mmCIF file of C-alpha atoms in Angstrom:
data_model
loop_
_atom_site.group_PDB
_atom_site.id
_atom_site.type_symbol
_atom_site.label_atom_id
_atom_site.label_comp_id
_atom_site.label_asym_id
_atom_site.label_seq_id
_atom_site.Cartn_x
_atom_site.Cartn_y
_atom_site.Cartn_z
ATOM 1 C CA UNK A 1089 -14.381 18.524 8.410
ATOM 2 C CA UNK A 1090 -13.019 15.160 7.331
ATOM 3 C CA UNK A 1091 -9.172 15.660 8.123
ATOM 4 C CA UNK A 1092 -7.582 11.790 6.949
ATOM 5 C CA UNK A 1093 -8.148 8.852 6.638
ATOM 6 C CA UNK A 1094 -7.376 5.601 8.201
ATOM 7 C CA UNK A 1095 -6.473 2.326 6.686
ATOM 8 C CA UNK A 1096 -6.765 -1.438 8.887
ATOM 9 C CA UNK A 1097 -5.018 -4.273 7.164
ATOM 10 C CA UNK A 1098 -5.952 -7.349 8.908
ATOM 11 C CA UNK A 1099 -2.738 -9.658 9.154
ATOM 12 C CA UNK A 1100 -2.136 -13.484 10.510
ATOM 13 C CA UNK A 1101 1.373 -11.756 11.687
ATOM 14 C CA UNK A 1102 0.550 -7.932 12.939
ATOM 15 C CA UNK A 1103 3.420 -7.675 15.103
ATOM 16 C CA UNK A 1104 5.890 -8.304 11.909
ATOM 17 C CA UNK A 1105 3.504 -6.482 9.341
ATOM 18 C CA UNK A 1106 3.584 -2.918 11.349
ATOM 19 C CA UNK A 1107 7.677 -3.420 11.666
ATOM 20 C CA UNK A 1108 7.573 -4.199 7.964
ATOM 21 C CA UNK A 1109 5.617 -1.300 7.019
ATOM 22 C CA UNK A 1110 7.180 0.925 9.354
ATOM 23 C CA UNK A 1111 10.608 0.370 7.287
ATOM 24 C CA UNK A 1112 8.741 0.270 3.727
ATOM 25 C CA UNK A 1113 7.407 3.535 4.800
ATOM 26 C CA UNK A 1114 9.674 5.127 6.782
ATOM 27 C CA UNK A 1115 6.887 7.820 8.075
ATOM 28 C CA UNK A 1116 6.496 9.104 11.627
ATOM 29 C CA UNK A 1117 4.650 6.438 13.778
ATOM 30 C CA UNK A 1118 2.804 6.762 17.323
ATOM 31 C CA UNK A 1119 2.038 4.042 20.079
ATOM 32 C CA UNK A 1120 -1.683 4.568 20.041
ATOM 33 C CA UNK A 1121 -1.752 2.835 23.955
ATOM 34 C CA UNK A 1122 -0.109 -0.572 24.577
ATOM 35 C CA UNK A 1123 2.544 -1.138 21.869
ATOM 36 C CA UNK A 1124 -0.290 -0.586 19.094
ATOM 37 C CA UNK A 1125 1.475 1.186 16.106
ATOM 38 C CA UNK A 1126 -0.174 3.187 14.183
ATOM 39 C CA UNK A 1127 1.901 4.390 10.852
ATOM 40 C CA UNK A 1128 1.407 7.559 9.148
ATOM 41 C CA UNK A 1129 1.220 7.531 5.721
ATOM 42 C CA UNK A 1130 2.319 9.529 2.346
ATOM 43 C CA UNK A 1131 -0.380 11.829 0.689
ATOM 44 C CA UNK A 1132 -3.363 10.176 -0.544
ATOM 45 C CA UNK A 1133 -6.150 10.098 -3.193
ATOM 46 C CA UNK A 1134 -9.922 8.123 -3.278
ATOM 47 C CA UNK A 1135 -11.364 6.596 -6.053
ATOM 48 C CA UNK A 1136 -15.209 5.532 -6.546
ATOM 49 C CA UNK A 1137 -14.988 2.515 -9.084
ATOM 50 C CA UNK A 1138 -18.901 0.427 -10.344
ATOM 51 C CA UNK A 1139 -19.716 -3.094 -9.669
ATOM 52 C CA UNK A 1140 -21.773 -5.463 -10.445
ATOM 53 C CA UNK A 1141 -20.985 -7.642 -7.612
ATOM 54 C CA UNK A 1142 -20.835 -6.950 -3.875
ATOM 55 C CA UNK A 1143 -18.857 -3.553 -2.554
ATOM 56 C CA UNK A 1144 -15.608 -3.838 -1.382
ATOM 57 C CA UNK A 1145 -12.500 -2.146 -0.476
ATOM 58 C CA UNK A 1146 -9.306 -1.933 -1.875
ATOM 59 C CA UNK A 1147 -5.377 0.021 -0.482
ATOM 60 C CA UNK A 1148 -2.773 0.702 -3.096
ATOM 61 C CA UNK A 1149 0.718 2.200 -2.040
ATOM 62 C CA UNK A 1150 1.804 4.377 -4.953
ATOM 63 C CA UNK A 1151 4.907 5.184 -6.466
ATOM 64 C CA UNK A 1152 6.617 7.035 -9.026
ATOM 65 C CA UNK A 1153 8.578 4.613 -10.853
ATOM 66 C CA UNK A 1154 7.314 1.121 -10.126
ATOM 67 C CA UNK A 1155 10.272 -0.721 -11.242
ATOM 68 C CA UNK A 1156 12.805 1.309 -9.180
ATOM 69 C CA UNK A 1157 10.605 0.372 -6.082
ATOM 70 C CA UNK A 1158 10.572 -3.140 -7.011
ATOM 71 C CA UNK A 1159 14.279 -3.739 -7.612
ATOM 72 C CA UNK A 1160 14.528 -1.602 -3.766
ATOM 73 C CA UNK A 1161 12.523 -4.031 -1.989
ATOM 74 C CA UNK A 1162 13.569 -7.154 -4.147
ATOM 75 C CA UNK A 1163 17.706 -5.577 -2.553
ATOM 76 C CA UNK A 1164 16.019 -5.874 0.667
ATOM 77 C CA UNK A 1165 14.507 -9.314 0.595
ATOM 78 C CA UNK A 1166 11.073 -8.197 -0.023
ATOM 79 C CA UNK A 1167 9.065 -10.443 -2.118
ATOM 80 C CA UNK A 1168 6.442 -9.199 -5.162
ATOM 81 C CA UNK A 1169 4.363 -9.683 -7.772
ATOM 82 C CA UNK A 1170 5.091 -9.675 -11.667
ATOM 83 C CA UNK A 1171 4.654 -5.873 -12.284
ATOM 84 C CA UNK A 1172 1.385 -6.035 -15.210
ATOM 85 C CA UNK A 1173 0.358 -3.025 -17.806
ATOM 86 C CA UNK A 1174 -3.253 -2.237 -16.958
ATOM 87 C CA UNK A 1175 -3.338 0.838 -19.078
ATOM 88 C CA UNK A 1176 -4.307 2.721 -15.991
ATOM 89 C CA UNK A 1177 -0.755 2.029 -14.266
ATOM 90 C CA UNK A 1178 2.022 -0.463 -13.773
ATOM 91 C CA UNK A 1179 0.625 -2.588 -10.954
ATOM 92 C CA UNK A 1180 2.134 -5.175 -8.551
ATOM 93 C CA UNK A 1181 2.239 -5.994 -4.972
ATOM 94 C CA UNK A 1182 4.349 -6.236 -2.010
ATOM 95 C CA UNK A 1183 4.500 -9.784 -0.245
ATOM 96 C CA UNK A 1184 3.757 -8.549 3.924
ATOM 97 C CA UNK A 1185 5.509 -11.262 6.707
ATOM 98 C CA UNK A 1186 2.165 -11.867 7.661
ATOM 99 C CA UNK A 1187 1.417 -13.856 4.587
ATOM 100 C CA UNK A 1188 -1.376 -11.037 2.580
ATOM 101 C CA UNK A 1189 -0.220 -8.769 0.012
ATOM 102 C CA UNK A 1190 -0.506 -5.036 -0.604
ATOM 103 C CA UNK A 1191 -0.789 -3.110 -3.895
ATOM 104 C CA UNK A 1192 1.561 -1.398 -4.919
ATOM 105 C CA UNK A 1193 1.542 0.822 -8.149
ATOM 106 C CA UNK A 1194 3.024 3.582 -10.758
ATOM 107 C CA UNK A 1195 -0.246 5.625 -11.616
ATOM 108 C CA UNK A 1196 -0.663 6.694 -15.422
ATOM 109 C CA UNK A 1197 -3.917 9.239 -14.748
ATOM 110 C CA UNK A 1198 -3.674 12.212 -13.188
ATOM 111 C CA UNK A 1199 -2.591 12.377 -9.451
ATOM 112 C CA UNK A 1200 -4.630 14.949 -7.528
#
């Protein structure tokens, strides 16, 4: 029985991207051997979307009220995005020290 799942964000900067996201998320953590962090998440959902072009994979943080969580990080020096409308949600994302970006957004459909 399929009991998680398990995100890998590939980073220039790992080292400050797990202490970043350890703070952001401020879940339990475990040293999976060797200093490797390994961050538990919040609840979370799947979605199947079509394409026309090659597969690929997407991670989202969510949030309840985007612009609350934006003017949180922006107090603590964390850079994002211009929150857009895409009817869907309010989406933006969160600037990581390693130099990539994670989505972050305030879901409009249903939340399972």
């Amino acid at each position: 029985m399929i009991t998680g799942a398990h995100a890998i964000l590939y980073s220039a900067d790992a080292e400050a991207d797990r202490a970043f996201l350890k703070d952001l998320l401020d879940t339990r953590t475990v040293d999976a051997g060797g200093g490797w962090l390994i961050i538990g998440l919040p609840p979370a959902e799947v979605a199947v979307h079509p394409t026309d072009g090659p597969p690929e994979h997407e991670l989202y943080l969510m949030c309840h009220d985007v612009d609350a969580t934006v003017a949180d990080l922006g107090a603590r020096g964390v850079g994002v995005d211009p929150v857009t409308d895409q009817g869907w949600g309010r989406l933006t994302a969160i600037h990581l020290p390693g130099g990539g970006r994670l989505g972050l957004y305030e879901p409009r459909h249903p939340v399972p």
